[in-house]
Tab-separated table of C-alpha atoms and ligand atoms in Angstrom:
chain	number	residue	atom	x	y	z
A	1	MET	CA	0.000	0.000	0.000
A	2	VAL	CA	3.242	2.472	0.271
A	3	ASN	CA	3.404	3.150	-3.514
A	4	ASN	CA	-0.212	4.061	-3.707
A	5	GLY	CA	0.282	7.940	-3.878
A	6	LYS	CA	3.045	7.914	-6.523
A	7	SER	CA	1.381	5.700	-8.686
A	8	ASN	CA	-1.786	7.904	-8.549
A	9	VAL	CA	0.158	11.032	-9.814
A	10	GLY	CA	1.649	9.158	-12.655
A	11	ILE	CA	-1.726	8.043	-13.733
A	12	LYS	CA	-3.037	11.650	-13.656
A	13	LEU	CA	-0.303	12.986	-15.929
A	14	ASN	CA	-0.832	10.324	-18.358
A	15	LYS	CA	-4.456	11.085	-18.341
A	16	ASN	CA	-3.978	14.818	-19.264
A	17	ARG	CA	-1.655	13.959	-22.091
A	18	LEU	CA	-4.192	11.606	-23.328
A	19	ASN	CA	-6.993	14.272	-23.275
A	20	ASP	CA	-4.950	16.739	-25.383
A	21	GLY	CA	-4.388	14.245	-28.086
A	22	ASN	CA	-8.014	13.390	-28.143
A	23	ASN	CA	-9.120	17.044	-28.628
A	24	ARG	CA	-6.754	17.627	-31.522
A	25	ARG	CA	-7.953	14.556	-33.186
A	26	LYS	CA	-11.583	15.642	-32.715
A	27	ILE	CA	-11.029	19.001	-34.489
A	28	SER	CA	-9.400	17.513	-37.516
A	29	VAL	CA	-12.268	15.068	-37.832
A	30	LYS	CA	-14.746	18.032	-37.864
A	31	ILE	CA	-12.821	19.845	-40.583
A	32	ARG	CA	-12.566	16.807	-42.645
A	33	GLY	CA	-16.327	16.297	-42.225
A	34	LEU	CA	-17.050	19.811	-43.451
A	35	PHE	CA	-14.878	19.216	-46.484
A	36	TYR	CA	-16.820	16.138	-47.233
A	37	VAL	CA	-20.153	18.006	-46.971
A	38	PHE	CA	-18.922	20.831	-49.186
A	39	GLY	CA	-17.540	18.371	-51.595
A	40	VAL	CA	-20.774	16.470	-51.817
A	41	ILE	CA	-22.754	19.681	-52.246
A	42	LEU	CA	-20.390	20.813	-54.931
A	43	ILE	CA	-20.688	17.508	-56.711
A	44	ILE	CA	-24.464	17.666	-56.450
A	45	LEU	CA	-24.511	21.237	-57.744
A	46	LEU	CA	-22.229	20.317	-60.549
A	47	ALA	CA	-24.416	17.365	-61.316
A	48	PHE	CA	-27.422	19.645	-61.342
A	49	VAL	CA	-25.775	22.079	-63.714
A	50	VAL	CA	-24.691	19.299	-66.018
A	51	TYR	CA	-28.110	17.650	-65.792
A	52	SER	CA	-29.933	20.935	-66.426
A	53	LYS	CA	-27.796	21.688	-69.436
A	54	ALA	CA	-28.317	18.235	-70.791
A	55	THR	CA	-32.124	18.168	-70.315
A	56	SER	CA	-32.997	21.748	-71.322
A	57	LYS	CA	-35.613	21.985	-74.047
A	58	PHE	CA	-38.958	23.624	-74.935
A	59	ARG	CA	-41.574	22.375	-72.588
A	60	TYR	CA	-45.366	22.663	-72.886
A	61	ASP	CA	-48.504	20.912	-71.819
A	62	LYS	CA	-50.707	19.052	-74.227
A	63	PHE	CA	-52.887	21.453	-76.222
A	64	ASP	CA	-55.792	21.054	-78.683
A	65	ASP	CA	-54.286	20.839	-82.113
A	66	VAL	CA	-57.762	20.996	-83.647
A	67	VAL	CA	-60.247	23.654	-82.505
A	68	GLU	CA	-63.815	24.013	-83.764
A	69	ILE	CA	-65.346	27.497	-83.693
A	70	ASN	CA	-68.952	28.428	-84.309
A	71	TYR	CA	-69.579	30.499	-87.408
A	72	GLY	CA	-69.722	34.200	-86.524
A	73	ASP	CA	-68.557	33.849	-82.929
A	74	LYS	CA	-65.855	36.126	-81.530
A	75	TYR	CA	-62.598	34.278	-81.177
A	76	SER	CA	-59.051	35.270	-80.287
A	77	LEU	CA	-56.165	32.916	-80.759
A	78	LYS	CA	-54.532	31.566	-77.628
A	79	ALA	CA	-50.956	30.420	-78.000
A	80	PRO	CA	-50.048	27.352	-75.937
A	81	ILE	CA	-47.821	28.237	-72.930
A	82	VAL	CA	-44.293	27.146	-73.637
A	83	CYS	CA	-41.107	27.429	-71.561
A	84	TYR	CA	-37.521	26.576	-72.250
A	85	GLY	CA	-35.432	24.764	-69.679
A	86	SER	CA	-35.324	21.679	-67.548
A	87	ARG	CA	-37.836	20.203	-65.197
A	88	ILE	CA	-36.357	22.201	-62.406
A	89	SER	CA	-36.036	25.577	-64.006
A	90	CYS	CA	-37.951	26.558	-67.131
A	91	GLY	CA	-38.438	30.123	-68.394
A	92	GLU	CA	-41.566	31.084	-70.357
A	93	VAL	CA	-41.107	31.885	-74.051
A	94	LYS	CA	-43.481	34.230	-75.875
A	95	ALA	CA	-44.985	33.077	-79.145
A	96	THR	CA	-45.291	34.866	-82.431
A	97	ILE	CA	-48.480	33.915	-84.263
A	98	LYS	CA	-48.534	33.218	-87.987
A	99	GLY	CA	-52.027	33.165	-89.503
A	100	LYS	CA	-55.435	34.713	-88.861
A	101	VAL	CA	-58.901	33.420	-88.154
A	102	ASP	CA	-62.043	34.939	-89.660
A	103	THR	CA	-65.084	33.314	-88.087
A	104	ARG	CA	-67.291	34.710	-90.889
A	105	VAL	CA	-65.629	32.319	-93.303
A	106	ILE	CA	-66.603	28.669	-93.104
A	107	GLY	CA	-63.639	26.353	-93.475
A	108	GLU	CA	-60.278	25.282	-92.062
A	109	LYS	CA	-57.136	27.225	-91.376
A	110	THR	CA	-53.798	26.198	-89.857
A	111	ILE	CA	-52.216	28.626	-87.410
A	112	GLU	CA	-48.535	28.480	-86.498
A	113	PHE	CA	-47.228	29.495	-83.056
A	114	ILE	CA	-43.525	30.152	-83.310
A	115	TYR	CA	-41.305	30.149	-80.208
A	116	LYS	CA	-37.644	31.250	-80.185
A	117	TYR	CA	-35.099	30.758	-77.427
A	118	LYS	CA	-31.604	31.817	-78.350
A	119	LYS	CA	-31.019	29.880	-81.538
A	120	LYS	CA	-33.637	27.249	-80.790
A	121	ARG	CA	-37.017	27.320	-82.559
A	122	LEU	CA	-40.294	25.568	-81.879
A	123	ILE	CA	-43.335	25.657	-84.159
A	124	LEU	CA	-46.677	24.453	-82.838
A	125	LYS	CA	-49.532	24.052	-85.302
A	126	GLN	CA	-53.222	24.376	-84.553
A	127	LYS	CA	-55.995	23.629	-87.034
A	128	ILE	CA	-58.930	26.034	-86.646
A	129	ILE	CA	-62.194	24.814	-88.133
A	130	VAL	CA	-64.909	27.442	-88.534
A	131	LYS	CA	-68.265	25.768	-88.922
A	132	ASP	CA	-71.916	26.236	-88.144
A	133	LEU	CA	-72.463	24.764	-84.718
A	134	GLU	CA	-75.540	26.805	-83.908
A	135	ALA	CA	-78.999	25.274	-84.145
A	136	PRO	CA	-81.812	27.265	-85.786
A	137	LYS	CA	-84.226	29.136	-83.505
A	138	ILE	CA	-87.927	28.366	-83.580
A	139	VAL	CA	-90.214	31.231	-82.573
A	140	LEU	CA	-93.990	30.966	-82.200
A	141	ASN	CA	-95.605	34.111	-83.607
A	142	ASP	CA	-99.203	33.327	-82.761
A	143	GLU	CA	-100.396	31.330	-79.778
A	144	LYS	CA	-103.328	29.916	-81.737
A	145	ILE	CA	-102.460	26.585	-83.308
A	146	LYS	CA	-104.997	24.458	-85.153
A	147	VAL	CA	-104.292	20.784	-85.649
A	148	CYS	CA	-106.494	18.032	-87.038
A	149	PRO	CA	-106.871	14.823	-85.021
A	150	ASN	CA	-104.831	13.061	-87.724
A	151	GLY	CA	-101.942	15.480	-87.196
A	152	LYS	CA	-102.488	17.687	-90.214
A	153	VAL	CA	-101.576	21.223	-89.223
A	154	LEU	CA	-104.158	23.797	-90.235
A	155	LYS	CA	-102.639	26.799	-88.550
A	156	LEU	CA	-99.170	27.184	-87.139
A	157	ASP	CA	-97.533	30.571	-87.275
A	158	ILE	CA	-93.858	30.105	-86.532
A	159	SER	CA	-90.602	31.578	-87.742
A	160	VAL	CA	-87.408	29.632	-87.924
A	161	ASN	CA	-84.188	31.555	-88.252
A	162	ASP	CA	-80.705	30.212	-88.619
A	163	ASN	CA	-77.399	32.035	-88.092
A	164	LEU	CA	-76.119	30.857	-91.458
A	165	ASP	CA	-79.147	29.864	-93.573
A	166	GLY	CA	-81.437	32.717	-92.543
A	167	ASP	CA	-85.177	32.081	-92.683
A	168	ILE	CA	-85.749	28.338	-92.915
A	169	THR	CA	-89.340	28.294	-91.689
A	170	GLY	CA	-90.266	26.272	-94.757
A	171	LYS	CA	-87.945	23.460	-93.710
A	172	SER	CA	-89.723	22.830	-90.436
A	173	LYS	CA	-91.774	19.716	-89.930
A	174	ALA	CA	-94.560	19.298	-87.434
A	175	SER	CA	-95.822	16.036	-86.043
A	176	LEU	CA	-98.489	15.332	-83.517
A	177	GLN	CA	-97.814	13.109	-80.528
A	178	GLY	CA	-100.830	12.894	-78.308
A	179	LYS	CA	-101.568	16.470	-77.345
A	180	GLU	CA	-98.173	17.789	-78.275
A	181	LEU	CA	-97.224	19.201	-81.606
A	182	ILE	CA	-93.525	18.706	-82.139
A	183	VAL	CA	-91.868	21.066	-84.536
A	184	GLU	CA	-88.501	19.954	-85.797
A	185	VAL	CA	-86.091	21.683	-88.093
A	186	GLN	CA	-82.577	21.102	-89.315
A	187	ASP	CA	-80.297	23.697	-90.831
A	188	GLY	CA	-78.050	23.141	-93.820
A	189	SER	CA	-75.156	22.188	-91.532
A	190	GLY	CA	-77.139	19.487	-89.805
A	191	ASN	CA	-77.868	21.330	-86.560
A	192	LYS	CA	-81.279	20.357	-85.265
A	193	SER	CA	-83.834	22.189	-83.175
A	194	SER	CA	-87.199	21.158	-81.903
A	195	LYS	CA	-90.011	22.667	-79.918
A	196	ARG	CA	-93.099	21.216	-78.355
A	197	PHE	CA	-96.458	22.966	-78.242
A	198	VAL	CA	-99.420	21.736	-76.302
A	199	VAL	CA	-102.419	21.637	-78.641
A	200	GLU	CA	-106.004	20.468	-78.762
A	201	PRO	CA	-106.469	18.564	-81.997
A	202	ASN	CA	-109.978	18.818	-83.382
A	203	ASP	CA	-111.996	19.056	-86.590
A	204	ASP	CA	-115.496	20.496	-86.747
A	205	GLU	CA	-115.402	21.473	-90.412
A	206	LYS	CA	-117.534	19.610	-92.919
A	207	PRO	CA	-116.103	18.198	-96.125
A	208	VAL	CA	-117.001	20.166	-99.256
A	209	VAL	CA	-118.694	18.122	-101.958
A	210	THR	CA	-118.926	19.530	-105.487
A	211	ILE	CA	-120.800	18.005	-108.384
A	212	ASN	CA	-119.093	17.243	-111.684
A	213	GLY	CA	-121.240	18.505	-114.514
A	214	LYS	CA	-124.684	20.020	-114.116
A	215	LYS	CA	-126.730	20.085	-110.889
A	216	GLU	CA	-129.836	19.584	-112.922
A	217	MET	CA	-129.870	17.814	-116.243
A	218	SER	CA	-132.204	16.194	-118.723
A	219	ILE	CA	-131.792	13.013	-120.671
A	220	VAL	CA	-133.953	11.470	-123.312
A	221	LYS	CA	-135.831	8.378	-122.227
A	222	GLY	CA	-134.135	5.148	-123.198
A	223	LEU	CA	-130.652	6.586	-123.384
A	224	ASP	CA	-127.832	5.720	-121.037
A	225	TYR	CA	-127.363	7.926	-118.016
A	226	VAL	CA	-123.672	8.400	-117.372
A	227	ASP	CA	-123.083	9.661	-113.877
A	228	GLN	CA	-120.275	12.183	-113.819
A	229	GLY	CA	-119.840	11.866	-110.070
A	230	ALA	CA	-118.689	14.446	-107.579
A	231	ASN	CA	-115.527	15.627	-105.901
A	232	VAL	CA	-114.831	16.087	-102.232
A	233	LYS	CA	-112.346	18.184	-100.346
A	234	ASP	CA	-111.766	18.236	-96.640
A	235	ASN	CA	-109.697	20.443	-94.372
A	236	CYS	CA	-108.220	17.469	-92.532
A	237	ASP	CA	-108.635	14.321	-94.584
A	238	ASP	CA	-106.916	13.910	-97.904
A	239	GLN	CA	-108.868	10.883	-98.928
A	240	ILE	CA	-112.588	10.676	-98.415
A	241	THR	CA	-114.912	8.404	-100.292
A	242	ILE	CA	-118.123	9.724	-101.746
A	243	GLU	CA	-121.225	7.706	-101.275
A	244	LYS	CA	-123.695	7.940	-104.120
A	245	ILE	CA	-127.323	7.348	-103.257
A	246	GLY	CA	-130.121	7.141	-105.795
A	247	GLU	CA	-130.738	5.464	-109.122
A	248	VAL	CA	-131.986	6.754	-112.449
A	249	ASP	CA	-134.473	4.640	-114.380
A	250	VAL	CA	-133.742	5.772	-117.916
A	251	ASN	CA	-136.753	3.902	-119.243
A	252	THR	CA	-139.300	5.732	-117.119
A	253	VAL	CA	-140.026	9.413	-117.539
A	254	GLY	CA	-139.604	11.354	-114.300
A	255	ALA	CA	-137.331	13.404	-112.092
A	256	TYR	CA	-134.645	11.466	-110.250
A	257	LYS	CA	-132.420	12.543	-107.421
A	258	VAL	CA	-128.888	11.372	-106.943
A	259	THR	CA	-127.184	12.330	-103.667
A	260	TYR	CA	-123.439	12.439	-103.171
A	261	SER	CA	-122.427	12.434	-99.537
A	262	ALA	CA	-119.123	12.369	-97.755
A	263	THR	CA	-118.119	11.993	-94.101
A	264	ASP	CA	-114.703	12.872	-92.777
A	265	SER	CA	-112.796	10.892	-90.171
A	266	SER	CA	-114.125	13.128	-87.389
A	267	GLY	CA	-117.709	12.417	-88.372
A	268	ASN	CA	-118.499	15.715	-90.104
A	269	SER	CA	-120.582	15.089	-93.174
A	270	SER	CA	-122.166	16.956	-96.044
A	271	SER	CA	-123.930	16.134	-99.267
A	272	VAL	CA	-125.102	17.569	-102.580
A	273	GLU	CA	-127.850	16.511	-104.927
A	274	ARG	CA	-128.280	16.214	-108.654
A	275	ILE	CA	-131.652	16.168	-110.371
A	276	ILE	CA	-131.932	14.101	-113.534
A	277	ASN	CA	-135.057	14.574	-115.610
A	278	VAL	CA	-135.810	11.661	-117.892
A	279	LYS	CA	-137.906	13.095	-120.696
A	280	GLU	CA	-139.637	11.920	-123.814
A	281	ARG	CA	-137.808	13.014	-126.898
A	282	GLU	CA	-139.307	16.172	-128.370
A	283	ASP	CA	-138.989	17.442	-131.899
A	284	GLY	CA	-137.526	20.775	-131.104
A	285	ASP	CA	-136.105	23.414	-133.355
A	286	LYS	CA	-132.616	22.046	-133.110
A	287	VAL	CA	-131.878	19.669	-135.968
A	288	VAL	CA	-128.636	17.938	-136.873
A	289	TYR	CA	-127.945	16.112	-140.108
A	290	LEU	CA	-125.356	13.359	-139.857
A	291	THR	CA	-123.870	12.626	-143.285
A	292	PHE	CA	-121.431	9.899	-144.273
A	293	ASP	CA	-119.324	9.970	-147.452
A	294	ASP	CA	-117.311	7.465	-149.492
A	295	GLY	CA	-119.028	4.241	-148.390
A	296	PRO	CA	-120.490	1.794	-148.110
A	297	GLY	CA	-117.513	-0.055	-146.738
A	298	ALA	CA	-116.359	-2.367	-143.981
A	299	SER	CA	-117.615	-0.174	-141.129
A	300	THR	CA	-121.000	0.708	-142.595
A	301	GLN	CA	-122.886	-2.220	-141.060
A	302	ALA	CA	-121.780	-1.285	-137.530
A	303	LEU	CA	-122.793	2.302	-138.187
A	304	LEU	CA	-126.270	1.230	-139.292
A	305	ASP	CA	-126.676	-0.706	-136.051
A	306	VAL	CA	-125.714	2.267	-133.888
A	307	LEU	CA	-128.097	4.542	-135.774
A	308	ASP	CA	-130.866	1.996	-135.235
A	309	LYS	CA	-130.108	1.717	-131.536
A	310	TYR	CA	-130.990	5.392	-131.101
A	311	ASN	CA	-133.513	5.509	-133.927
A	312	VAL	CA	-131.447	8.206	-135.613
A	313	LYS	CA	-131.734	8.879	-139.343
A	314	ALA	CA	-128.720	9.937	-141.391
A	315	THR	CA	-127.687	10.570	-144.989
A	316	PHE	CA	-125.245	8.443	-146.988
A	317	PHE	CA	-123.361	10.000	-149.896
A	318	VAL	CA	-122.436	6.732	-151.529
A	319	THR	CA	-119.752	5.538	-153.931
A	320	ASN	CA	-118.921	2.281	-155.620
A	321	GLN	CA	-115.352	2.209	-154.396
A	322	PHE	CA	-115.999	-1.027	-152.504
A	323	PRO	CA	-118.409	-3.041	-154.703
A	324	ASN	CA	-118.519	-5.895	-152.174
A	325	TYR	CA	-120.542	-3.638	-149.896
A	326	GLN	CA	-122.918	-2.425	-152.606
A	327	HIS	CA	-125.822	-4.284	-150.996
A	328	LEU	CA	-125.572	-2.002	-147.942
A	329	ILE	CA	-126.959	0.866	-150.010
A	330	GLY	CA	-130.213	-1.048	-150.073
A	331	GLU	CA	-129.883	-1.713	-146.365
A	332	GLU	CA	-129.358	1.974	-145.646
A	333	ALA	CA	-132.509	2.905	-147.547
A	334	LYS	CA	-134.493	0.130	-145.894
A	335	ARG	CA	-133.638	1.480	-142.452
A	336	GLY	CA	-134.940	4.928	-143.345
A	337	HIS	CA	-131.739	6.763	-144.176
A	338	ALA	CA	-131.378	9.107	-147.114
A	339	ILE	CA	-129.240	7.977	-150.062
A	340	ALA	CA	-127.334	10.520	-152.126
A	341	VAL	CA	-124.743	10.340	-154.892
A	342	HIS	CA	-121.140	11.103	-154.057
A	343	SER	CA	-119.379	9.484	-157.034
A	344	LEU	CA	-119.125	6.103	-158.714
A	345	THR	CA	-115.335	6.154	-158.882
A	346	HIS	CA	-114.415	9.067	-156.624
A	347	LYS	CA	-111.641	9.874	-159.147
A	348	TRP	CA	-110.716	13.438	-160.076
A	349	ASN	CA	-111.186	12.877	-163.808
A	350	ILE	CA	-114.940	13.281	-163.251
A	351	TYR	CA	-114.079	16.991	-163.392
A	352	ASP	CA	-112.751	16.715	-166.991
A	353	SER	CA	-116.100	17.895	-168.344
A	354	VAL	CA	-119.767	18.168	-167.468
A	355	ASP	CA	-120.342	15.005	-169.480
A	356	ALA	CA	-117.695	13.104	-167.586
A	357	TYR	CA	-119.310	14.170	-164.312
A	358	MET	CA	-122.844	13.350	-165.472
A	359	SER	CA	-121.800	9.945	-166.701
A	360	ASP	CA	-120.219	9.116	-163.335
A	361	PHE	CA	-123.240	10.531	-161.464
A	362	ASN	CA	-125.725	8.548	-163.539
A	363	ALA	CA	-123.783	5.303	-163.227
A	364	MET	CA	-123.879	5.675	-159.453
A	365	ASN	CA	-127.540	6.517	-159.513
A	366	ASP	CA	-128.109	3.350	-161.532
A	367	ILE	CA	-126.619	1.287	-158.733
A	368	ILE	CA	-128.711	3.188	-156.192
A	369	GLU	CA	-131.801	2.440	-158.200
A	370	GLN	CA	-130.853	-1.227	-158.365
A	371	GLN	CA	-130.413	-1.341	-154.619
A	372	THR	CA	-133.260	0.852	-153.446
A	373	GLY	CA	-135.738	0.875	-156.267
A	374	LYS	CA	-135.468	4.611	-156.877
A	375	ARG	CA	-133.043	7.283	-158.027
A	376	THR	CA	-131.884	10.172	-155.863
A	377	LYS	CA	-131.670	13.905	-156.536
A	378	LEU	CA	-129.222	14.603	-153.704
A	379	PHE	CA	-125.500	14.743	-154.319
A	380	ARG	CA	-122.225	16.003	-152.927
A	381	PHE	CA	-119.122	16.890	-154.909
A	382	PRO	CA	-116.015	14.828	-154.152
A	383	GLY	CA	-113.854	17.400	-152.372
A	384	GLY	CA	-116.889	19.648	-151.854
A	385	SER	CA	-118.113	22.378	-154.177
A	386	SER	CA	-115.206	24.563	-153.132
A	387	ASN	CA	-112.529	22.060	-154.133
A	388	THR	CA	-109.567	23.408	-156.126
A	389	ILE	CA	-108.575	20.142	-157.759
A	390	TYR	CA	-111.079	20.507	-160.582
A	391	CYS	CA	-109.097	23.489	-161.898
A	392	GLY	CA	-106.442	21.028	-163.111
A	393	HIS	CA	-109.081	19.272	-165.186
A	394	ASN	CA	-111.570	21.874	-166.439
A	395	LYS	CA	-111.561	25.446	-165.193
A	396	THR	CA	-115.345	25.849	-165.294
A	397	ALA	CA	-116.384	22.307	-164.360
A	398	VAL	CA	-118.026	22.878	-160.994
A	399	GLN	CA	-119.989	25.937	-162.107
A	400	ASP	CA	-121.099	24.127	-165.252
A	401	ILE	CA	-122.078	20.997	-163.345
A	402	ILE	CA	-124.151	23.026	-160.871
A	403	SER	CA	-125.994	24.758	-163.745
A	404	ALA	CA	-126.703	21.435	-165.405
A	405	MET	CA	-127.777	19.825	-162.112
A	406	ASN	CA	-130.089	22.711	-161.245
A	407	GLU	CA	-131.834	22.271	-164.583
A	408	SER	CA	-132.473	18.611	-163.858
A	409	GLY	CA	-133.653	19.383	-160.286
A	410	ASN	CA	-130.757	17.821	-158.421
A	411	VAL	CA	-129.541	19.508	-155.250
A	412	TYR	CA	-126.055	19.434	-153.811
A	413	PHE	CA	-124.971	19.607	-150.205
A	414	ASP	CA	-121.670	20.668	-148.753
A	415	TRP	CA	-121.304	20.616	-144.964
A	416	ASN	CA	-121.018	23.153	-142.187
A	417	LEU	CA	-119.573	20.924	-139.449
A	418	ASP	CA	-116.405	19.071	-140.379
A	419	SER	CA	-115.552	16.180	-138.069
A	420	LYS	CA	-112.082	16.392	-139.641
A	421	ASP	CA	-111.976	12.597	-139.899
A	422	ALA	CA	-110.314	13.013	-143.317
A	423	GLY	CA	-107.472	15.016	-141.794
A	424	GLY	CA	-106.816	16.646	-138.445
A	425	ALA	CA	-108.721	14.211	-136.248
A	426	LYS	CA	-106.690	11.070	-135.718
A	427	ASN	CA	-108.869	9.177	-133.287
A	428	THR	CA	-112.413	8.657	-132.095
A	429	ALA	CA	-112.159	11.102	-129.195
A	430	GLN	CA	-111.064	13.917	-131.499
A	431	VAL	CA	-113.948	13.241	-133.866
A	432	VAL	CA	-116.399	13.301	-130.939
A	433	LYS	CA	-114.926	16.557	-129.685
A	434	ASN	CA	-114.906	18.245	-133.089
A	435	VAL	CA	-118.542	17.398	-133.696
A	436	THR	CA	-120.064	17.867	-130.240
A	437	SER	CA	-118.292	21.108	-129.500
A	438	ASN	CA	-119.574	22.667	-132.712
A	439	MET	CA	-123.066	21.191	-132.877
A	440	ARG	CA	-125.691	23.822	-133.734
A	441	ASN	CA	-129.165	23.911	-135.145
A	442	ASN	CA	-129.037	22.805	-138.817
A	443	SER	CA	-125.537	21.417	-138.528
A	444	VAL	CA	-124.695	19.243	-141.506
A	445	VAL	CA	-121.955	17.001	-140.163
A	446	LEU	CA	-119.316	15.525	-142.470
A	447	GLN	CA	-118.011	12.067	-141.599
A	448	HIS	CA	-116.749	9.114	-143.630
A	449	ASP	CA	-118.219	5.676	-142.969
A	450	ILE	CA	-115.136	4.020	-144.466
A	451	LYS	CA	-113.163	5.226	-141.416
A	452	LYS	CA	-113.631	2.915	-138.461
A	453	PHE	CA	-112.479	5.415	-135.845
A	454	SER	CA	-114.969	7.935	-137.145
A	455	VAL	CA	-117.826	5.449	-137.139
A	456	GLU	CA	-116.916	4.609	-133.531
A	457	ALA	CA	-117.508	8.245	-132.599
A	458	VAL	CA	-121.114	8.218	-133.751
A	459	GLU	CA	-122.680	6.769	-130.598
A	460	GLU	CA	-121.166	9.501	-128.397
A	461	ILE	CA	-122.176	12.156	-130.901
A	462	ILE	CA	-125.753	10.901	-130.891
A	463	LYS	CA	-125.908	10.729	-127.089
A	464	TYR	CA	-124.588	14.227	-126.805
A	465	GLY	CA	-127.056	15.526	-129.352
A	466	LEU	CA	-130.056	13.803	-127.814
A	467	ASN	CA	-129.140	14.949	-124.324
A	468	ASN	CA	-128.772	18.484	-125.526
A	469	GLY	CA	-132.089	18.787	-127.285
A	470	PHE	CA	-131.051	17.992	-130.841
A	471	THR	CA	-133.016	15.854	-133.239
A	472	PHE	CA	-131.209	13.940	-135.947
A	473	LYS	CA	-132.738	13.991	-139.358
A	474	ALA	CA	-131.910	12.715	-142.817
A	475	LEU	CA	-131.496	15.254	-145.621
A	476	ASP	CA	-134.135	15.728	-148.257
A	477	GLU	CA	-134.530	18.075	-151.196
A	478	SER	CA	-135.973	20.821	-149.003
A	479	SER	CA	-133.362	20.606	-146.228
A	480	PRO	CA	-131.186	23.664	-145.661
A	481	ALA	CA	-128.118	23.042	-147.812
A	482	PRO	CA	-124.815	24.573	-146.783
A	483	HIS	CA	-122.765	25.675	-149.779
A	484	HIS	CA	-119.103	26.543	-149.535
A	485	GLY	CA	-118.894	28.724	-152.604
A	486	ILE	CA	-117.159	27.811	-155.812
A	487	HIS	CA	-113.440	28.267	-156.102
A	488	VAL	CA	-112.593	30.446	-159.100
A	489	CYS	CA	-109.743	28.916	-161.080
A	490	LYS	CA	-106.883	31.137	-162.280
B	501	LIG	ZN1	-115.437	11.832	-150.802
């Protein structure tokens, strides 16, 4: 235990020396640490600078490269926001705009946004499409709307205006759905508009029935009654059937009533009446003479039957052009028709001289006498008394023939109503029209019984005449004779 103190001092000294060394070492560690930190920071900064340099570029968000603009709208171009730099630091770059937009011009235009940073350039393109995106506007001008139960619009006062097309009221379509009238319209660019109006569909208007032909008419007993019917018009319904009530007994004299009635789909109905008087035939003042030239021929028999059907008497100016039908001359006379000479040959050389004409006339009259038992004093010139052909044969022929014929008591007939069946009229309907539209008292009608289509017109002509108070008679020597006047040859 003696060495205890000494040994304690020695330990103390050693301890102090030890502490000094430790402190010095601690300081140098701190400095070294700081160097490290600075170094790292410097490296990081350097890395940043290098990184920034390496990744610098124009940067921008996604933008619409196609923009649609409504026609006429105000629009100013907006350049996409662009910066130049890295993710960390990026400076905004202003754009210069190349191109212009006029929203009053429909179509496409490409705008360029040009960005410059130092020597770097960026061009962004945007397609601007100006089109009509605006729907037309429907305006109701009058609150009163009238609609039929079937949807037909009777009154709808609207205006439809479109930014581009203007007034397109006429393009609107209305349809009824229950108690709503839906008006739809589409402009030329395909923009649609619709409007709904609450309506009360109804129809209290009667259909209008109008009679075809006369409201009161007369027909001769025994003739056919041809009903001309009636027409109907309705405010709502396009198709309405007419019911015809009443019959006409054409074989019994009397007044008959025919009623035409029509009812629309809402039950409104109306009717009109026609009175048909079936009368006995009366011999009035109005007389028509049907005359037929150039036969008999293939159609003559049918003609005789039609004339018989209506008990009508006519006059035949006969020829011998078709000898096989010669016997029909006798038949014509037997049935009460008048027979007259037209010509044996119907050749123009009959106008060579009075003798030539007389010889032809007499030869024909011989045949007539054979067929009927008597000669005739009635005749008609081939071509009519006003023909010009005779001038090429004998310049005074017609005048001379008339003088000679007058002396022997023969009478000639021209005509004052040409059916035009020898030229002009090409079918039955035209013959009917030509004759019926010109029928007057004392009409002497010219037809040819060798023309089938003309013969087929006779029944209608007779019906018309009988229903309009005419009586058909055959010509005789005292009948009024139309004369055309003689053509004077040069
Ligand atoms: Zn003739």
